[in-house]
Amino acid sequence: MSVVYQRVALIGLGLIASSMFWAIKRGGLAEEVTGFARTPETRATAREIGLCDRVCDTVAGAVEGADLVVLCVPVGAMGSVAAEIAPHLKPGATVTDVGSVKRAVIDAVAPHLPDGVHFVPAHPLAGTEHSGPRSGFAELFDNRWCLLVPAEGTDIEAVANLRKLWEGMGANVDEMDPEHHDLVLAVTSHTPHLIAYTMVGVADDLGRVTDSEVIKYSAAGFRDFTRIAASDPTMWRDVFLSNKEATLEILGRFTEELFALQRAIRTGDGDHLHDYFSRTRAIRRGIIEAGQDVDAPNFGRGKAQV
Amino acid sequence: MSVVYQRVALIGLGLIASSMFWAIKRGGLAEEVTGFARTPETRATAREIGLCDRVCDTVAGAVEGADLVVLCVPVGAMGSVAAEIAPHLKPGATVTDVGSVKRAVIDAVAPHLPDGVHFVPAHPLAGTEHSGPRSGFAELFDNRWCLLVPAEGTDIEAVANLRKLWEGMGANVDEMDPEHHDLVLAVTSHTPHLIAYTMVGVADDLGRVTDSEVIKYSAAGFRDFTRIAASDPTMWRDVFLSNKEATLEILGRFTEELFALQRAIRTGDGDHLHDYFSRTRAIRRGIIEAGQDVDAPNFGRGKAQV
């Protein structure tokens, strides 16, 4: 329990910002947390559930005097929000974000920020399929990774403090350059999401299999896709539009492999299939050993829940 | 608690058979359950953990006198096992299976069965990424669906008893014809599995992103794919080879949709992406309402487990 920042401003009050608020409170990491959301409805909800010490009706009010400003808006909105807050930033303040794409956010935000304000882009690798101010919880970042993507020459203390905040919220912190970040995320997150969205859309479209059949019989594999494909549409639209190059590259590799497996099915090449499926098991084992998932069958659904 | 069959024989002692044994015991659904597995190792494990009332060293020994024989072997092995057991089946006995494909299993098994033996193909839509005799548990089928696929004219009592058994093991039971079954499963299970296997293989292959990065940062979506892609390689090889037509059809639809989304990313068509992603959210809602998944964020991992 030690204060890292006197005042933190959360701009945008969705899943990540609301989880940050509860995690900051849990850790006693800031004296005051202010918040701003674009819609009056979200601000009213935030006030109702005690999300943020002070909910402001203007973005200027939220960032004034803040030592850390966290942009928690969809990637496509980062640039205009940065332009809006720039005149109100306290000299020496740090600006950070939580966007899933880093190169595009840096290009959109950095030009607006005045000298003397530190910019330390960040990306916590945590989330659920829920969104909005009510969806946050303090434990979201526990044992998850947060990637910091500071430009070379960024103030060392500003980076160290942001690291301290994320560690205080339960996360492990790594640093990475923006291009590598965007490629890694295209593999581990963006392409898997696009594929899951596609598969769920196909199921919904297929005339000869009814939606109610798809839903009833989803336990056979499909439901894991639907969880991913239930994520926030605006956030994900912006991710794909702003990480276009890496996503298209990984998609290209994906369809290449898929066509090879499709060909093995068509030609009855069982060895190819078996070899491929055996190799992927080892990766799962690695993820469990790295503590990024539990070994309970079916995510623990099988035994604990029906 | 009421006995449905005097003696049940489980042929093949993997995840499904071992879960059936524990579920039959929980429900008091049979007087005796015999078991057979091809390898001495599996039979030794079964004896060690008390799986089956009697583990037999020959398949003939296991099926002799059994009122119900359940084929729990990979789909590709169903035909040869059926040929092997045929001479030892008790007149009036019922033979069933648990294969994920139905047309191919029926074609492979039915010709071997003698007159006076009832064949009621079945498929429980339940599983985990674990396999082998130690992986089973009594609750696997609770509130899951089991599809019965009897041919027209099958003995009504034989079908009714098998339904009673599955209901006694906790499952909901539906009947379906084999062609429709294979199409529905191609959508809800087979194609999603192939896609997950492909994505995990791509991640493993990509030189510029290390396996350790993929594993560390998997929480961003990828780990749900790895669970699916950790399923038994032999079982899945057989599924794809024996449900070739439906899988290839759904794969064709999938790549068509994927290419449309890929094109939207390339051309920057945000509306197309947003509309698509909004539609898939509704399906997720339906699955939760149908009781086939829980609404806990991240499958309950977020709050309950780190």
Coordinates of C-alpha atoms in Angstrom, one line a residue:
Chain A
M1 CA 0.0 0.0 0.0
S2 CA 1.9 3.1 -1.1
V3 CA 0.7 6.0 -3.1
V4 CA 2.3 6.2 -6.6
Y5 CA 0.4 9.3 -7.9
Q6 CA -1.4 12.0 -6.0
R7 CA -4.2 12.2 -8.7
V8 CA -5.0 9.9 -11.5
A9 CA -7.6 10.8 -14.2
L10 CA -9.4 8.0 -16.1
I11 CA -10.7 9.1 -19.4
G12 CA -13.4 6.7 -20.7
L13 CA -15.1 4.5 -18.0
G14 CA -15.4 1.0 -19.5
L15 CA -14.1 -2.4 -18.4
I16 CA -10.4 -1.4 -18.2
A17 CA -10.9 2.0 -16.5
S18 CA -13.4 0.7 -14.0
S19 CA -11.1 -2.3 -13.2
M20 CA -8.2 0.2 -12.8
F21 CA -10.2 2.2 -10.4
W22 CA -11.0 -0.7 -8.1
A23 CA -7.4 -2.0 -8.4
I24 CA -6.0 1.4 -7.5
K25 CA -8.3 1.6 -4.5
R26 CA -7.4 -2.0 -3.4
G27 CA -3.7 -1.1 -3.5
G28 CA -4.0 2.5 -2.1
L29 CA -2.0 3.6 -5.2
A30 CA -3.5 7.1 -5.6
E31 CA -4.9 9.8 -3.3
E32 CA -7.7 10.7 -5.7
V33 CA -9.0 9.2 -8.9
T34 CA -11.1 11.4 -11.2
G35 CA -13.1 10.1 -14.1
F36 CA -14.7 11.3 -17.3
A37 CA -17.0 9.5 -19.8
R38 CA -18.5 11.0 -22.9
T39 CA -22.1 10.0 -22.3
P40 CA -24.2 11.4 -19.3
E41 CA -25.6 7.9 -18.9
T42 CA -22.1 6.4 -18.2
R43 CA -21.3 9.3 -15.8
A44 CA -24.5 8.7 -13.9
T45 CA -23.8 5.0 -13.6
A46 CA -20.3 5.7 -12.4
R47 CA -21.7 8.1 -9.7
E48 CA -24.3 5.6 -8.7
I49 CA -21.8 2.7 -8.1
G50 CA -19.1 4.9 -6.6
L51 CA -16.7 4.5 -9.6
C52 CA -14.1 7.2 -9.2
D53 CA -13.7 9.6 -6.3
R54 CA -14.9 12.4 -8.5
V55 CA -16.8 12.0 -11.8
C56 CA -16.4 15.2 -13.9
D57 CA -18.7 16.5 -16.6
T58 CA -15.9 17.8 -18.7
V59 CA -12.7 16.1 -19.8
A60 CA -10.8 19.3 -18.8
G61 CA -12.1 19.0 -15.3
A62 CA -11.0 15.5 -15.0
V63 CA -7.4 16.0 -16.2
E64 CA -6.7 19.3 -14.5
G65 CA -4.1 18.8 -11.8
A66 CA -3.8 15.1 -12.5
D67 CA -0.3 13.5 -12.2
L68 CA -1.3 10.6 -14.4
V69 CA -3.9 10.7 -17.2
V70 CA -5.0 7.3 -18.6
L71 CA -6.7 7.3 -22.0
C72 CA -9.2 4.4 -21.8
V73 CA -11.1 5.1 -25.0
P74 CA -11.3 3.0 -28.2
V75 CA -8.1 3.2 -30.2
G76 CA -9.8 5.2 -32.9
A77 CA -10.8 8.0 -30.4
M78 CA -7.3 8.4 -28.8
G79 CA -6.2 11.2 -31.1
S80 CA -9.1 13.5 -30.7
V81 CA -9.2 13.0 -26.9
A82 CA -5.5 13.8 -26.8
A83 CA -6.1 17.0 -28.6
E84 CA -8.9 17.9 -26.3
I85 CA -7.0 17.3 -23.0
A86 CA -3.6 18.8 -24.2
P87 CA -4.3 22.4 -23.1
H88 CA -5.4 21.2 -19.6
L89 CA -2.5 18.9 -18.7
K90 CA -0.4 19.8 -15.7
P91 CA 3.3 20.3 -16.5
G92 CA 5.3 17.2 -15.6
A93 CA 2.2 15.0 -15.8
T94 CA 2.4 11.6 -17.4
V95 CA -0.1 10.5 -20.1
T96 CA -0.6 6.9 -20.8
D97 CA -3.2 4.7 -22.5
V98 CA -4.5 1.2 -22.5
G99 CA -5.1 0.6 -26.2
S100 CA -4.6 -2.8 -27.8
V101 CA -2.6 -1.3 -30.6
K102 CA 0.5 0.8 -30.0
R103 CA 2.0 2.2 -33.2
A104 CA -1.3 3.9 -34.3
V105 CA -2.0 5.2 -30.8
I106 CA 1.5 6.8 -30.6
D107 CA 1.1 8.4 -34.0
A108 CA -2.3 9.8 -33.0
V109 CA -1.5 11.0 -29.5
A110 CA 2.1 12.1 -29.3
P111 CA 1.9 15.1 -31.7
H112 CA -0.8 16.7 -29.5
L113 CA 1.1 16.5 -26.2
P114 CA 3.0 19.6 -25.0
D115 CA 6.6 19.6 -24.0
G116 CA 7.2 18.7 -20.4
V117 CA 4.4 16.1 -20.4
H118 CA 5.6 12.5 -20.5
F119 CA 4.0 10.0 -22.7
V120 CA 4.3 6.3 -21.8
P121 CA 2.0 4.1 -23.9
A122 CA 0.8 0.9 -22.2
H123 CA -1.3 -2.1 -22.9
P124 CA -2.7 -4.4 -20.1
L125 CA -3.3 -7.9 -21.6
A126 CA -6.5 -8.5 -19.7
G127 CA -10.1 -8.3 -20.4
T128 CA -13.4 -10.2 -20.4
E129 CA -16.2 -10.3 -22.9
H130 CA -18.1 -7.7 -20.8
S131 CA -17.9 -4.0 -21.2
G132 CA -19.1 -0.8 -19.6
P133 CA -18.6 0.9 -16.2
R134 CA -20.3 -1.9 -14.3
S135 CA -18.0 -4.6 -15.7
G136 CA -14.8 -3.8 -13.9
F137 CA -13.3 -5.6 -10.9
A138 CA -10.1 -5.1 -8.9
E139 CA -8.7 -8.5 -9.7
L140 CA -8.7 -8.2 -13.5
F141 CA -5.0 -7.5 -13.8
D142 CA -3.7 -9.9 -11.2
N143 CA -0.9 -12.0 -12.6
R144 CA -1.6 -10.7 -16.1
W145 CA 1.0 -8.9 -18.2
C146 CA 1.0 -5.1 -18.9
L147 CA 3.3 -4.0 -21.7
L148 CA 4.9 -0.6 -21.6
V149 CA 5.9 0.9 -24.9
P150 CA 7.9 4.1 -24.1
A151 CA 9.8 5.9 -26.9
E152 CA 13.5 6.0 -26.5
G153 CA 14.6 8.9 -24.3
T154 CA 11.4 8.9 -22.2
D155 CA 11.9 10.2 -18.7
I156 CA 13.1 7.2 -16.6
E157 CA 11.1 8.2 -13.5
A158 CA 7.9 8.5 -15.5
V159 CA 8.3 5.0 -16.8
A160 CA 9.3 3.7 -13.4
N161 CA 6.2 5.2 -11.7
L162 CA 3.8 3.8 -14.3
R163 CA 5.5 0.4 -13.8
K164 CA 5.0 0.8 -10.1
L165 CA 1.3 1.5 -10.6
W166 CA 0.7 -1.5 -12.8
E167 CA 2.6 -3.8 -10.4
G168 CA 0.5 -2.3 -7.6
M169 CA -2.6 -3.3 -9.5
G170 CA -1.3 -6.9 -9.6
A171 CA 0.2 -7.0 -13.1
N172 CA 3.6 -8.2 -14.4
V173 CA 5.2 -5.5 -16.5
D174 CA 7.4 -5.9 -19.6
E175 CA 8.7 -3.3 -22.0
M176 CA 8.6 -3.7 -25.8
D177 CA 8.9 -1.6 -28.9
P178 CA 5.6 -0.6 -30.6
E179 CA 6.1 -2.6 -33.9
H180 CA 6.9 -5.8 -32.0
H181 CA 4.0 -5.3 -29.7
D182 CA 1.6 -4.9 -32.6
L183 CA 2.9 -8.1 -34.2
V184 CA 2.8 -10.2 -31.0
L185 CA -0.7 -9.0 -30.3
A186 CA -1.8 -9.7 -33.9
V187 CA -0.8 -13.3 -33.2
T188 CA -2.1 -13.7 -29.6
S189 CA -5.2 -11.6 -29.7
H190 CA -6.2 -9.7 -32.9
T191 CA -6.3 -12.6 -35.4
P192 CA -7.9 -15.1 -32.9
H193 CA -10.6 -12.5 -32.2
L194 CA -11.3 -12.0 -36.0
I195 CA -11.4 -15.8 -36.5
A196 CA -13.8 -16.2 -33.6
Y197 CA -16.1 -13.5 -34.9
T198 CA -16.0 -15.1 -38.3
M199 CA -16.9 -18.5 -37.1
V200 CA -19.8 -17.3 -35.0
G201 CA -21.1 -15.3 -38.0
V202 CA -21.0 -18.3 -40.2
A203 CA -22.9 -20.4 -37.7
D204 CA -25.5 -17.6 -37.5
D205 CA -25.8 -17.4 -41.3
L206 CA -26.2 -21.1 -42.1
G207 CA -29.8 -21.7 -43.2
R208 CA -29.8 -25.4 -42.7
V209 CA -28.7 -25.3 -39.1
T210 CA -30.9 -23.1 -36.9
D211 CA -29.6 -20.6 -34.4
S212 CA -31.3 -22.6 -31.6
E213 CA -29.4 -25.7 -32.6
V214 CA -26.1 -23.8 -32.6
I215 CA -26.9 -22.5 -29.2
K216 CA -28.1 -25.7 -27.7
Y217 CA -25.2 -27.8 -29.0
S218 CA -22.5 -25.2 -28.4
A219 CA -20.7 -27.1 -25.6
A220 CA -18.8 -29.1 -28.2
G221 CA -16.3 -26.4 -28.9
F222 CA -18.2 -23.5 -30.3
R223 CA -19.0 -21.7 -27.0
D224 CA -15.4 -20.8 -26.4
F225 CA -15.5 -18.9 -29.7
T226 CA -18.7 -17.1 -28.8
R227 CA -17.1 -15.8 -25.6
I228 CA -14.3 -14.1 -27.6
A229 CA -16.8 -13.0 -30.3
A230 CA -18.9 -11.2 -27.6
S231 CA -16.3 -8.6 -27.0
D232 CA -16.9 -4.9 -27.5
P233 CA -17.6 -4.2 -31.2
T234 CA -16.3 -0.6 -31.3
M235 CA -13.1 -1.5 -29.6
W236 CA -12.4 -4.4 -32.0
R237 CA -13.3 -2.4 -35.1
D238 CA -10.7 0.1 -34.1
V239 CA -8.1 -2.6 -33.3
F240 CA -8.4 -4.1 -36.8
L241 CA -8.4 -0.8 -38.6
S242 CA -5.3 0.4 -36.7
N243 CA -3.3 -2.8 -36.7
K244 CA -4.1 -3.5 -40.3
E245 CA -0.6 -4.5 -41.5
A246 CA 0.2 -7.1 -38.8
T247 CA -3.3 -8.5 -38.7
L248 CA -3.4 -9.0 -42.5
E249 CA 0.1 -10.6 -42.3
I250 CA -1.0 -13.1 -39.7
L251 CA -4.3 -13.8 -41.5
G252 CA -2.3 -14.6 -44.6
R253 CA -0.2 -17.2 -42.6
F254 CA -3.4 -18.5 -41.1
T255 CA -5.2 -19.1 -44.3
E256 CA -2.1 -20.7 -45.8
E257 CA -2.0 -23.2 -42.9
L258 CA -5.8 -23.7 -43.0
F259 CA -5.7 -24.5 -46.7
A260 CA -3.0 -27.1 -46.0
L261 CA -5.1 -28.8 -43.4
Q262 CA -8.2 -28.5 -45.6
R263 CA -6.2 -30.3 -48.3
A264 CA -5.2 -33.0 -45.9
I265 CA -8.8 -33.6 -45.0
R266 CA -9.8 -33.7 -48.7
T267 CA -7.0 -36.1 -49.6
G268 CA -7.4 -38.2 -46.5
D269 CA -3.9 -37.5 -45.2
G270 CA -4.3 -38.6 -41.6
D271 CA -0.6 -38.4 -40.7
H272 CA -0.5 -34.7 -41.6
L273 CA -3.5 -34.0 -39.4
H274 CA -2.3 -36.1 -36.5
D275 CA 1.2 -34.5 -36.5
Y276 CA -0.3 -31.0 -36.6
F277 CA -2.7 -31.7 -33.7
S278 CA 0.0 -33.3 -31.6
R279 CA 2.3 -30.3 -31.9
T280 CA -0.4 -27.8 -30.7
R281 CA -0.9 -29.7 -27.4
A282 CA 2.6 -28.8 -26.3
I283 CA 1.8 -25.1 -26.5
R284 CA -1.2 -25.5 -24.2
R285 CA 1.1 -27.2 -21.7
G286 CA 3.4 -24.2 -21.8
I287 CA 0.6 -21.7 -21.1
I288 CA -0.5 -23.7 -18.1
E289 CA 3.1 -23.8 -16.8
A290 CA 3.5 -20.1 -17.3
G291 CA 0.5 -19.5 -15.1
Q292 CA -1.6 -17.9 -17.8
D293 CA -4.4 -20.4 -17.5
V294 CA -5.5 -23.2 -15.1
D295 CA -5.4 -26.9 -15.8
A296 CA -8.9 -27.5 -14.7
P297 CA -10.8 -29.3 -17.5
N298 CA -13.0 -27.0 -19.5
F299 CA -11.8 -23.9 -17.6
G300 CA -13.2 -25.5 -14.4
R301 CA -16.7 -25.4 -15.9
G302 CA -16.9 -29.2 -16.1
K303 CA -16.8 -29.8 -12.4
A304 CA -17.7 -26.6 -10.7
Q305 CA -20.5 -25.3 -12.9
V306 CA -23.3 -26.5 -15.0
Chain B
M1 CA -31.5 -44.2 -8.7
S2 CA -32.8 -47.0 -10.8
V3 CA -31.1 -49.7 -12.8
V4 CA -31.5 -49.3 -16.5
Y5 CA -29.2 -52.2 -17.6
Q6 CA -28.0 -55.2 -15.8
R7 CA -24.6 -55.1 -17.4
V8 CA -22.9 -52.4 -19.4
A9 CA -19.7 -52.9 -21.3
L10 CA -17.4 -49.9 -22.1
I11 CA -15.1 -50.6 -25.0
G12 CA -12.2 -48.1 -24.9
L13 CA -11.4 -46.4 -21.6
G14 CA -10.8 -42.7 -22.3
L15 CA -12.4 -39.5 -21.2
I16 CA -15.9 -40.4 -22.3
A17 CA -16.0 -44.0 -21.1
S18 CA -14.4 -43.1 -17.7
S19 CA -16.9 -40.3 -17.2
M20 CA -19.7 -42.7 -18.1
F21 CA -18.5 -45.2 -15.5
W22 CA -18.5 -42.6 -12.7
A23 CA -21.9 -41.2 -13.9
I24 CA -23.4 -44.7 -14.0
K25 CA -22.2 -45.4 -10.5
R26 CA -23.4 -42.0 -9.3
G27 CA -26.9 -42.7 -10.7
G28 CA -27.0 -46.5 -9.8
L29 CA -27.9 -47.1 -13.4
A30 CA -26.3 -50.5 -13.9
E31 CA -25.6 -53.6 -11.8
E32 CA -22.2 -54.2 -13.3
V33 CA -20.0 -52.2 -15.7
T34 CA -17.2 -54.1 -17.5
G35 CA -14.4 -52.4 -19.4
F36 CA -11.9 -53.2 -22.0
A37 CA -9.0 -51.1 -23.4
R38 CA -6.5 -52.1 -26.1
T39 CA -3.3 -51.4 -24.2
P40 CA -2.2 -53.2 -21.0
E41 CA -1.2 -49.8 -19.6
T42 CA -4.7 -48.4 -19.8
R43 CA -6.1 -51.6 -18.3
A44 CA -3.6 -51.4 -15.4
T45 CA -4.5 -47.8 -14.8
A46 CA -8.2 -48.6 -14.8
R47 CA -7.7 -51.4 -12.3
E48 CA -5.6 -49.1 -10.1
I49 CA -8.2 -46.3 -9.9
G50 CA -11.2 -48.6 -9.7
L51 CA -12.5 -47.7 -13.1
C52 CA -15.1 -50.4 -14.0
D53 CA -16.3 -53.1 -11.8
R54 CA -14.4 -55.6 -13.9
V55 CA -11.6 -54.8 -16.4
C56 CA -11.3 -57.5 -19.0
D57 CA -8.2 -58.5 -20.9
T58 CA -10.2 -59.4 -24.0
V59 CA -12.9 -57.5 -25.8
A60 CA -14.9 -60.7 -26.0
G61 CA -14.8 -61.0 -22.2
A62 CA -16.1 -57.5 -21.7
V63 CA -19.1 -57.8 -24.1
E64 CA -20.2 -61.3 -23.2
G65 CA -23.5 -61.1 -21.4
A66 CA -23.7 -57.3 -21.6
D67 CA -27.1 -55.7 -22.2
L68 CA -25.5 -52.6 -23.4
V69 CA -22.2 -52.3 -25.3
V70 CA -20.8 -48.8 -25.7
L71 CA -18.1 -48.2 -28.3
C72 CA -15.9 -45.5 -26.9
V73 CA -13.0 -45.7 -29.4
P74 CA -11.9 -43.2 -32.0
V75 CA -14.3 -43.0 -35.0
G76 CA -11.7 -44.6 -37.3
A77 CA -11.6 -47.7 -35.1
M78 CA -15.3 -48.3 -34.7
G79 CA -15.6 -50.7 -37.7
S80 CA -12.9 -53.1 -36.7
V81 CA -14.1 -53.2 -33.1
A82 CA -17.6 -53.9 -34.2
A83 CA -16.4 -56.8 -36.3
E84 CA -14.5 -58.1 -33.3
I85 CA -17.3 -58.0 -30.8
A86 CA -20.1 -59.2 -33.2
P87 CA -19.7 -62.9 -32.5
H88 CA -19.8 -62.4 -28.7
L89 CA -22.9 -60.1 -28.4
K90 CA -25.8 -61.4 -26.4
P91 CA -29.0 -61.7 -28.4
G92 CA -31.3 -58.7 -27.7
A93 CA -28.4 -56.6 -26.5
T94 CA -28.1 -52.9 -27.6
V95 CA -24.9 -51.6 -29.2
T96 CA -24.2 -47.8 -29.0
D97 CA -21.3 -45.5 -29.5
V98 CA -20.1 -42.1 -28.5
G99 CA -18.5 -41.0 -31.7
S100 CA -18.5 -37.3 -32.9
V101 CA -19.5 -38.3 -36.4
K102 CA -22.6 -40.4 -37.1
R103 CA -22.9 -41.3 -40.8
A104 CA -19.4 -42.8 -41.0
V105 CA -19.9 -44.7 -37.8
I106 CA -23.2 -46.2 -38.9
D107 CA -21.7 -47.3 -42.2
A108 CA -18.8 -48.9 -40.4
V109 CA -20.6 -50.6 -37.6
A110 CA -24.1 -51.6 -38.7
P111 CA -23.0 -54.2 -41.3
H112 CA -21.2 -56.2 -38.7
L113 CA -24.0 -56.5 -36.1
P114 CA -26.1 -59.7 -36.1
D115 CA -29.9 -59.7 -36.3
G116 CA -31.5 -59.3 -33.0
V117 CA -29.0 -56.9 -31.7
H118 CA -30.2 -53.2 -31.6
F119 CA -27.9 -50.5 -32.8
V120 CA -28.6 -47.0 -31.4
P121 CA -25.8 -44.6 -32.3
A122 CA -25.3 -41.7 -29.9
H123 CA -23.1 -38.7 -29.4
P124 CA -22.8 -36.9 -26.0
L125 CA -21.8 -33.3 -26.6
A126 CA -19.4 -33.0 -23.8
G127 CA -15.7 -33.2 -23.3
T128 CA -12.6 -31.5 -22.1
E129 CA -9.1 -31.0 -23.5
H130 CA -7.9 -33.9 -21.3
S131 CA -7.9 -37.5 -22.4
G132 CA -7.2 -41.0 -21.0
P133 CA -8.7 -43.2 -18.2
R134 CA -7.8 -40.7 -15.4
S135 CA -9.6 -37.8 -17.1
G136 CA -13.2 -38.8 -16.4
F137 CA -15.6 -37.4 -13.8
A138 CA -19.2 -38.1 -13.0
E139 CA -20.4 -34.6 -13.8
L140 CA -19.1 -34.3 -17.4
F141 CA -22.6 -34.9 -18.9
D142 CA -24.7 -32.8 -16.4
N143 CA -26.9 -30.5 -18.4
R144 CA -25.1 -31.3 -21.6
W145 CA -26.9 -32.7 -24.7
C146 CA -26.7 -36.2 -25.9
L147 CA -27.9 -36.8 -29.5
L148 CA -29.4 -40.2 -30.3
V149 CA -29.3 -41.1 -34.0
P150 CA -31.3 -44.4 -34.4
A151 CA -32.3 -45.7 -37.8
E152 CA -35.9 -45.7 -38.7
G153 CA -37.5 -48.9 -37.4
T154 CA -35.2 -49.3 -34.5
D155 CA -36.7 -51.1 -31.5
I156 CA -38.5 -48.5 -29.5
E157 CA -37.7 -50.0 -26.2
A158 CA -34.0 -50.1 -27.0
V159 CA -34.0 -46.4 -27.8
A160 CA -36.1 -45.6 -24.7
N161 CA -33.6 -47.4 -22.4
L162 CA -30.6 -45.7 -23.9
R163 CA -32.4 -42.4 -23.4
K164 CA -33.0 -43.3 -19.8
L165 CA -29.4 -44.1 -19.3
W166 CA -28.2 -40.8 -20.7
E167 CA -30.8 -38.9 -18.7
G168 CA -29.7 -40.8 -15.6
M169 CA -26.1 -39.6 -16.3
G170 CA -27.4 -36.0 -16.2
A171 CA -27.7 -35.3 -20.0
N172 CA -30.6 -33.9 -22.0
V173 CA -31.5 -36.1 -24.9
D174 CA -32.5 -35.2 -28.5
E175 CA -32.9 -37.4 -31.6
M176 CA -31.6 -36.4 -35.0
D177 CA -30.9 -38.0 -38.3
P178 CA -27.2 -38.7 -39.0
E179 CA -26.8 -36.3 -41.9
H180 CA -28.2 -33.4 -40.0
H181 CA -26.1 -34.4 -36.9
D182 CA -22.9 -34.3 -39.0
L183 CA -23.7 -30.9 -40.4
V184 CA -24.7 -29.4 -37.0
L185 CA -21.5 -30.7 -35.5
A186 CA -19.4 -29.5 -38.4
V187 CA -20.6 -26.0 -37.4
T188 CA -20.6 -26.2 -33.6
S189 CA -17.5 -28.4 -33.1
H190 CA -15.5 -29.7 -36.0
T191 CA -14.7 -26.5 -37.9
P192 CA -14.1 -24.5 -34.7
H193 CA -11.6 -27.2 -33.6
L194 CA -9.8 -27.2 -36.9
I195 CA -9.6 -23.4 -36.8
A196 CA -8.2 -23.4 -33.3
Y197 CA -5.6 -26.0 -34.2
T198 CA -4.6 -23.9 -37.2
M199 CA -4.2 -20.7 -35.2
V200 CA -2.1 -22.3 -32.5
G201 CA 0.1 -23.9 -35.2
V202 CA 0.6 -20.5 -36.9
A203 CA 1.6 -18.9 -33.6
D204 CA 4.1 -21.7 -33.0
D205 CA 5.6 -21.3 -36.5
L206 CA 6.1 -17.6 -36.6
G207 CA 9.8 -17.0 -36.4
R208 CA 9.6 -13.3 -35.3
V209 CA 7.4 -14.0 -32.3
T210 CA 8.9 -16.5 -29.9
D211 CA 6.9 -19.3 -28.3
S212 CA 7.6 -17.9 -24.9
E213 CA 6.0 -14.6 -26.0
V214 CA 3.0 -16.4 -27.3
I215 CA 2.7 -18.3 -24.1
K216 CA 3.3 -15.3 -21.8
Y217 CA 0.8 -13.0 -23.6
S218 CA -1.9 -15.6 -24.3
A219 CA -4.4 -14.1 -21.9
A220 CA -5.4 -11.6 -24.7
G221 CA -7.6 -14.2 -26.5
F222 CA -5.3 -16.9 -27.7
R223 CA -5.5 -19.2 -24.6
D224 CA -9.1 -20.1 -25.3
F225 CA -7.9 -21.4 -28.7
T226 CA -5.1 -23.4 -27.1
R227 CA -7.6 -25.2 -24.8
I228 CA -9.5 -26.4 -27.8
A229 CA -6.4 -27.2 -29.7
A230 CA -5.1 -29.4 -26.9
S231 CA -7.8 -32.1 -27.5
D232 CA -6.9 -35.6 -28.4
P233 CA -5.1 -35.8 -31.8
T234 CA -6.2 -39.3 -32.8
M235 CA -9.9 -38.6 -32.0
W236 CA -9.8 -35.4 -34.0
R237 CA -7.9 -36.8 -37.0
D238 CA -10.6 -39.4 -37.3
V239 CA -13.4 -36.8 -36.9
F240 CA -12.1 -34.8 -39.9
L241 CA -11.4 -37.8 -42.1
S242 CA -14.9 -39.2 -41.4
N243 CA -16.9 -36.0 -41.6
K244 CA -15.1 -34.7 -44.6
E245 CA -18.0 -33.4 -46.7
A246 CA -19.7 -31.3 -44.0
T247 CA -16.4 -30.0 -42.6
L248 CA -15.2 -28.9 -46.0
E249 CA -18.5 -27.2 -46.7
I250 CA -18.4 -25.2 -43.5
L251 CA -14.7 -24.4 -44.0
G252 CA -15.7 -23.0 -47.4
R253 CA -18.3 -20.7 -45.9
F254 CA -15.8 -19.8 -43.2
T255 CA -13.1 -18.7 -45.6
E256 CA -15.6 -16.8 -47.6
E257 CA -16.7 -14.7 -44.6
L258 CA -13.1 -14.4 -43.4
F259 CA -12.1 -13.0 -46.8
A260 CA -14.9 -10.5 -46.6
L261 CA -13.8 -9.3 -43.2
Q262 CA -10.1 -9.2 -44.3
R263 CA -11.2 -7.1 -47.2
A264 CA -13.0 -4.7 -44.9
I265 CA -9.8 -4.4 -42.8
R266 CA -7.8 -3.7 -45.9
T267 CA -10.2 -1.1 -47.3
G268 CA -10.9 0.4 -43.9
D269 CA -14.6 -0.4 -43.9
G270 CA -15.3 0.1 -40.2
D271 CA -19.1 -0.1 -40.6
H272 CA -18.9 -3.7 -42.0
L273 CA -16.7 -4.7 -39.1
H274 CA -18.8 -3.1 -36.5
D275 CA -22.1 -4.5 -37.8
Y276 CA -20.6 -8.0 -38.0
F277 CA -19.2 -7.9 -34.4
S278 CA -22.4 -6.5 -33.0
R279 CA -24.4 -9.4 -34.5
T280 CA -22.2 -12.1 -32.9
R281 CA -22.8 -10.7 -29.4
A282 CA -26.4 -11.8 -29.6
I283 CA -25.5 -15.4 -30.1
R284 CA -23.4 -15.4 -27.0
R285 CA -26.3 -14.1 -25.1
G286 CA -28.5 -16.9 -26.4
I287 CA -25.9 -19.5 -25.2
I288 CA -25.9 -18.2 -21.7
E289 CA -29.7 -18.1 -21.6
A290 CA -29.8 -21.7 -22.9
G291 CA -27.7 -22.7 -19.9
Q292 CA -24.8 -23.9 -22.0
D293 CA -22.3 -21.5 -20.4
V294 CA -22.0 -19.2 -17.5
D295 CA -22.1 -15.5 -17.6
A296 CA -19.1 -15.1 -15.3
P297 CA -16.5 -13.0 -17.1
N298 CA -13.7 -15.0 -18.6
F299 CA -15.3 -18.3 -17.7
G300 CA -15.0 -17.3 -14.0
R301 CA -11.2 -17.2 -14.4
G302 CA -11.1 -13.4 -13.9
K303 CA -12.4 -13.4 -10.3
A304 CA -11.9 -16.8 -9.0
Q305 CA -8.5 -17.8 -10.3
V306 CA -5.2 -16.3 -11.1

